[in-house]
Short mmCIF file of C-alpha atoms in Angstrom, two decimals:
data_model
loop_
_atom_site.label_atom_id
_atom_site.label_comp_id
_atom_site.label_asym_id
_atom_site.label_seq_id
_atom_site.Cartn_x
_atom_site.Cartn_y
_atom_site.Cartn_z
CA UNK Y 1 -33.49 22.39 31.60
CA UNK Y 2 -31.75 19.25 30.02
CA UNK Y 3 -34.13 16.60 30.03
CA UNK Y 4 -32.97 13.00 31.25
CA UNK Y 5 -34.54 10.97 28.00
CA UNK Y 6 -33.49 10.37 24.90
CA UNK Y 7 -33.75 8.03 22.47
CA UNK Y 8 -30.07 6.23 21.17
CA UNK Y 9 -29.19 7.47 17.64
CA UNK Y 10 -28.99 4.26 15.50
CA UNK Y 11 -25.25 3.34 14.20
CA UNK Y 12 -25.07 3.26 10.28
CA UNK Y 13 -22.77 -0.20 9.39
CA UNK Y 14 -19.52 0.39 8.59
CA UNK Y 15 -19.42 -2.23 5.69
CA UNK Y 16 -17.17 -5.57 5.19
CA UNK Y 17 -14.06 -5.50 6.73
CA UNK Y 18 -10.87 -4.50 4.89
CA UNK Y 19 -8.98 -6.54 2.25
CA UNK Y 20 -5.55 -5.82 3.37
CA UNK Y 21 -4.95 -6.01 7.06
CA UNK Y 22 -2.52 -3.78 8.59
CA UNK Y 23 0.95 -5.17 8.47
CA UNK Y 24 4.50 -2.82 8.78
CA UNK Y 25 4.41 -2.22 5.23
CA UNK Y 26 1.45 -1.31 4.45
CA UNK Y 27 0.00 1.60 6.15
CA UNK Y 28 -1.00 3.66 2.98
CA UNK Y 29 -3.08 0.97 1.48
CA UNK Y 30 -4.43 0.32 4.80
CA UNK Y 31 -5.65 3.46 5.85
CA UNK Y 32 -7.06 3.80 1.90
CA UNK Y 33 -9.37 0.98 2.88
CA UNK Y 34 -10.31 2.36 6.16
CA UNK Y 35 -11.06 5.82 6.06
CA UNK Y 36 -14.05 5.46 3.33
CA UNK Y 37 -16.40 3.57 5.54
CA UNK Y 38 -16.03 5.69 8.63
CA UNK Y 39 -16.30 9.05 6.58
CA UNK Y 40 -19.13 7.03 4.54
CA UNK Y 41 -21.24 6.75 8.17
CA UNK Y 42 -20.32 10.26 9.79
CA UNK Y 43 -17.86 9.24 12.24
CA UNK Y 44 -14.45 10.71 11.10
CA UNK Y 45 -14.83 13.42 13.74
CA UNK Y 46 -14.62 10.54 16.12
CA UNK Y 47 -11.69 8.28 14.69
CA UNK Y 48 -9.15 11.66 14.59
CA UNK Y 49 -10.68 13.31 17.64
CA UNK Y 50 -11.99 16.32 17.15
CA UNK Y 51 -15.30 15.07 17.99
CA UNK Y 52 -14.40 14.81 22.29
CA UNK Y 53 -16.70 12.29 24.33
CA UNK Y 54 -18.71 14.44 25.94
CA UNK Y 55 -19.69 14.32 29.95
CA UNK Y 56 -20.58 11.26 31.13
CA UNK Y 57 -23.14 12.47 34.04
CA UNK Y 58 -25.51 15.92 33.76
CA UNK Y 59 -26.59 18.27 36.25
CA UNK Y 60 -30.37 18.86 35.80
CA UNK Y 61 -31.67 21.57 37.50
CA UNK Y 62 -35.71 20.65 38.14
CA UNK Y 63 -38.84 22.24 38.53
CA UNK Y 64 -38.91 23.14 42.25
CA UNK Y 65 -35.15 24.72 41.67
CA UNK Y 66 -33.63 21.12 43.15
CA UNK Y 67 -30.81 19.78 41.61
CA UNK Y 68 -30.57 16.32 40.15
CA UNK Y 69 -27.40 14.15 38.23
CA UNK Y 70 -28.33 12.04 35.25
CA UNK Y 71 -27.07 9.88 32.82
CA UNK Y 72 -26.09 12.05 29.50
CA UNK Y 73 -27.77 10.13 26.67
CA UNK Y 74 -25.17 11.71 24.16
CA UNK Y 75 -22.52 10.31 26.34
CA UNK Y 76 -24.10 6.89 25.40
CA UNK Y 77 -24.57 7.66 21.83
CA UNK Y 78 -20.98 8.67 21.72
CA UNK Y 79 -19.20 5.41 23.32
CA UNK Y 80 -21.50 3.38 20.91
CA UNK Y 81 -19.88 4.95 17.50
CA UNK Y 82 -16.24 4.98 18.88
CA UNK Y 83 -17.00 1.26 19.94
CA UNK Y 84 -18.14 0.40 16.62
CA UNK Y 85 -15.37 2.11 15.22
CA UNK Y 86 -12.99 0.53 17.53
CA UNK Y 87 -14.69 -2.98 16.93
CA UNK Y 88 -14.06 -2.45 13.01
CA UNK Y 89 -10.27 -1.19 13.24
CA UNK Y 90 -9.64 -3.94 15.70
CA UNK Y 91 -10.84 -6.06 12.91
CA UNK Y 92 -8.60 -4.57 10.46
CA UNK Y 93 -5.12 -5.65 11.92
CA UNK Y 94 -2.89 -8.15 12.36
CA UNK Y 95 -2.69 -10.10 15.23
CA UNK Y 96 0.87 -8.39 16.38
CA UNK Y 97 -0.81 -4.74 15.76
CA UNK Y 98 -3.75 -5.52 17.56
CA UNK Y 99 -0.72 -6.79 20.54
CA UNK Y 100 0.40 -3.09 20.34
CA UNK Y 101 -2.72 -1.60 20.80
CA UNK Y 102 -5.93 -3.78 22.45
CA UNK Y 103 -5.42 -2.17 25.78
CA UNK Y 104 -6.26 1.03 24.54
CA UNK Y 105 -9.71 2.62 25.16
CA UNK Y 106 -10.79 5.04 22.30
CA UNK Y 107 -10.76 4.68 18.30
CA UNK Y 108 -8.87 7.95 18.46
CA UNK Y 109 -6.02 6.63 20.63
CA UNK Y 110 -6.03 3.28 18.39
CA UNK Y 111 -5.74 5.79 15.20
CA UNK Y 112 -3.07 7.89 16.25
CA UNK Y 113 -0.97 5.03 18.10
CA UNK Y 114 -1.42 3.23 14.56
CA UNK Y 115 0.13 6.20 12.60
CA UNK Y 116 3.00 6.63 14.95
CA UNK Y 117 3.91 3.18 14.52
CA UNK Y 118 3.45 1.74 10.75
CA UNK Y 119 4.01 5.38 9.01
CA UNK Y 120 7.56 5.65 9.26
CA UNK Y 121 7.85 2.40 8.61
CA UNK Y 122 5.92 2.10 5.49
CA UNK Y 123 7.22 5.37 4.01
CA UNK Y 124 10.72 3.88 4.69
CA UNK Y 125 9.44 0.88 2.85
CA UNK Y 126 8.43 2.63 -0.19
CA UNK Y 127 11.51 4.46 -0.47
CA UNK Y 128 13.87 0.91 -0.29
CA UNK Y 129 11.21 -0.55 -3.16
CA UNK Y 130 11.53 2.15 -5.26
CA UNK Y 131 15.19 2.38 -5.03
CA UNK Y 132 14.99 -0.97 -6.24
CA UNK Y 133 13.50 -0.76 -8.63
CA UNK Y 134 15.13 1.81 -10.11
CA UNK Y 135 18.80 0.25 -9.55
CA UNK Y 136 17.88 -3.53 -10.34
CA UNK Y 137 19.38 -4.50 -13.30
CA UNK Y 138 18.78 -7.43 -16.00
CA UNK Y 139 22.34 -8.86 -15.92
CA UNK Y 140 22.47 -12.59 -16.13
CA UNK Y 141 18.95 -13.03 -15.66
CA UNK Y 142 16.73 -14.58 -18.61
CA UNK Y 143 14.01 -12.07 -19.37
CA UNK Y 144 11.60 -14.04 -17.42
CA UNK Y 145 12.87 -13.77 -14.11
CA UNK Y 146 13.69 -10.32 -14.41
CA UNK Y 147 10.36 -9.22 -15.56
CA UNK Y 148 9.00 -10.92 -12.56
CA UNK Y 149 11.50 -8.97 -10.19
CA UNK Y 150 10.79 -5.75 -11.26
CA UNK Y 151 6.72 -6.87 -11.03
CA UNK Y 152 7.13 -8.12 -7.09
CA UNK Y 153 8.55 -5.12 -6.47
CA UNK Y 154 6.03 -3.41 -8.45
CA UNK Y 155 3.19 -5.42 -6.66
CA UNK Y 156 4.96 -4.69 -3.41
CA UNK Y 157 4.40 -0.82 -4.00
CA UNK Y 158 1.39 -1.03 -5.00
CA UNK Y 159 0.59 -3.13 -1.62
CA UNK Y 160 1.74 0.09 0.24
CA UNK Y 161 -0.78 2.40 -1.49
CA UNK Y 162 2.07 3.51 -3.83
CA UNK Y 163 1.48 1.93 -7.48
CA UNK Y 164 4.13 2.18 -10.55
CA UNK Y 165 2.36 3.63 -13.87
CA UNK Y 166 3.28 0.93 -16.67
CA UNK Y 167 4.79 3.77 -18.45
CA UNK Y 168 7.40 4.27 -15.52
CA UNK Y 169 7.31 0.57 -14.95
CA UNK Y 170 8.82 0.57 -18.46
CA UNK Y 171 11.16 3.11 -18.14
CA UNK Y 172 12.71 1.31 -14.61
CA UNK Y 173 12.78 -1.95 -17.02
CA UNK Y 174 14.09 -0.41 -19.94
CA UNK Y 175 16.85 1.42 -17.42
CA UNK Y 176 17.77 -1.98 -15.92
CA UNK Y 177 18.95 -3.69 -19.03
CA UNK Y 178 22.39 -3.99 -20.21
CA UNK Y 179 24.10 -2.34 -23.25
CA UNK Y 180 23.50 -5.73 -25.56
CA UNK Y 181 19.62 -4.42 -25.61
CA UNK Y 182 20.46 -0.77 -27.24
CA UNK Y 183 18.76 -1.33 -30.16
CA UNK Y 184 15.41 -2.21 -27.85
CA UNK Y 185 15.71 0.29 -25.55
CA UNK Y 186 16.03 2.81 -28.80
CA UNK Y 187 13.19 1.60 -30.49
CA UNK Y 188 10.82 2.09 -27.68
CA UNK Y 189 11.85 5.33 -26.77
CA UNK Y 190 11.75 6.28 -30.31
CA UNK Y 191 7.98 5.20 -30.60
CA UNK Y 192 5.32 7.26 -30.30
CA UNK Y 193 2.85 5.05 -29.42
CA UNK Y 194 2.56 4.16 -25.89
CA UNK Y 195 3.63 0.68 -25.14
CA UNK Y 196 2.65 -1.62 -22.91
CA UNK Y 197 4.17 -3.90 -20.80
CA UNK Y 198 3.16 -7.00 -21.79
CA UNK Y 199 4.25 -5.82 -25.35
CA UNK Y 200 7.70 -4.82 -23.95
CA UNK Y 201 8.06 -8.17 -22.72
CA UNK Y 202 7.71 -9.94 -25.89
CA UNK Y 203 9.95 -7.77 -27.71
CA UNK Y 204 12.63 -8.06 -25.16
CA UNK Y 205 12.06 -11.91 -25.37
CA UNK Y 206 12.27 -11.95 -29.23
CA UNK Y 207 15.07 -9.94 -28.87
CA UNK Y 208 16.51 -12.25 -26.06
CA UNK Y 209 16.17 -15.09 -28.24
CA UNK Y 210 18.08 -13.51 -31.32
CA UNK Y 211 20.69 -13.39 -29.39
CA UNK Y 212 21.42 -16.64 -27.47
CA UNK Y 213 20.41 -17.48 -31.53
CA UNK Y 214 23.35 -15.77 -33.17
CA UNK Y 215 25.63 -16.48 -29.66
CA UNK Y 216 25.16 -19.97 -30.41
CA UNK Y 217 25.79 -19.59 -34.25
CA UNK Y 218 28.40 -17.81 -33.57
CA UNK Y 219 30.68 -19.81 -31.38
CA UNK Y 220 31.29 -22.97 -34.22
CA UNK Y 221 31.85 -20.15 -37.02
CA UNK Y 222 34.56 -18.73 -34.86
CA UNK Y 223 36.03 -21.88 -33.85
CA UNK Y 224 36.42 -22.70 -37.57
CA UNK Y 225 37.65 -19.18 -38.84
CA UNK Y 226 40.37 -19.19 -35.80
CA UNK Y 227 41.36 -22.62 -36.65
CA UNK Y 228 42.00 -21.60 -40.47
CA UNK Y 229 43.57 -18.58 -39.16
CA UNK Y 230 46.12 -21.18 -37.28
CA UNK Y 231 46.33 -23.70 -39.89
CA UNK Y 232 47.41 -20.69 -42.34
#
């Protein structure tokens, strides 16, 4: 016999809302924020749907052999934790996701209709940044602004759930400038030491500096010699 009462199983809190709402680009990051709090109260089962909502309305069979429908309080305990989960991924997207998908019913439908929409994208994403960043190069750009190219696309990346190690970071940076820096690029692949970023920085702005120094030098000295040259 299945017996008609029971009491509602109370829903743990899923915790503050994400950071980083769910835009096209970043899915990874996204679902990094989400999963943790759902998993954290018991509900993953739910949110991917292996735990099914289970019937609605029982079939009691009674004392006297009579046959009654009821109300299946694990039904109810079920639609209250995909609610809350639905309520909290709701809560985690941008306006245009939630467009795509507020007229679905279940957390599990939301979840999968999520992933077949922002994965591809973000993974395509990644793949453009990273190309990127391997391929930008310094080129007429001071040492400032290219630092702070390769870093927005670093920072992009990183948005996506996919961060750059500095000591990649370095090698993409050290890749991306132009023959004239040799002797820097040399002399930190020659050391032993790990460096850091900020430290690459300042030696490729000392180094930067050297030479718009001797550039500058350089142009009146061979003015003068070429003009001697002439007069001669």
């Amino acid at each position: 016999m299945v017996s008609s009462s029971s009491s509602a199983t109370a829903l743990a809190p899923l915790g503050p809302q994400v950071t980083e709402k769910l835009t096209r680009d970043n899915y990874v990051l996204w679902k990094a924020q989400v999963l943790p709090p759902i998993t954290g109260a018991q509900l993953l089962g739910i949110l991917e749907g292996s735990i099914k909502d289970p019937p609605e309305i029982l079939e009691i069979i009674k004392d006297d052999k009579s046959k009654e429908t009821v109300s299946n309080p694990a039904y109810s305990t079920w639609l209250a934790q995909d609610q809350q989960i639905l309520a909290f991924l709701f809560n985690s997207v941008t306006k245009d996701a939630l467009g795509q998908v507020a007229t679905l019913a279940s957390s599990a439908e939301v979840w999968v209709a999520l992933e077949n929409m922002f994965f591809a994208q973000s993974r395509a994403r990644v793949t453009h940044l990273r190309m990127q960043l391997s391929t930008l190069k310094k080129g007429n750009m001071t040492t400032s602004v290219y630092f702070n190219k390769m870093k927005a696309i670093a920072d992009e990346l990183a948005g996506a759930g996919k961060k750059v190690e500095d000591d990649e970071m370095i090698s993409f940076i050290l890749t991306g400038l132009d023959s004239e820096y040799n002797p820097i690029v040399t002399s930190v692949m020659g050391c032993t030491d790990q460096i850091s970023l900020s430290e690459l920085y300042t030696q490729v702005m000392a180094y930067e500096s050297r030479l718009e120094m001797l550039h500058d030098n350089s142009g009146p000295q061979y003015q003068s010699s070429a003009n001697a040259a002439s007069r001669g």
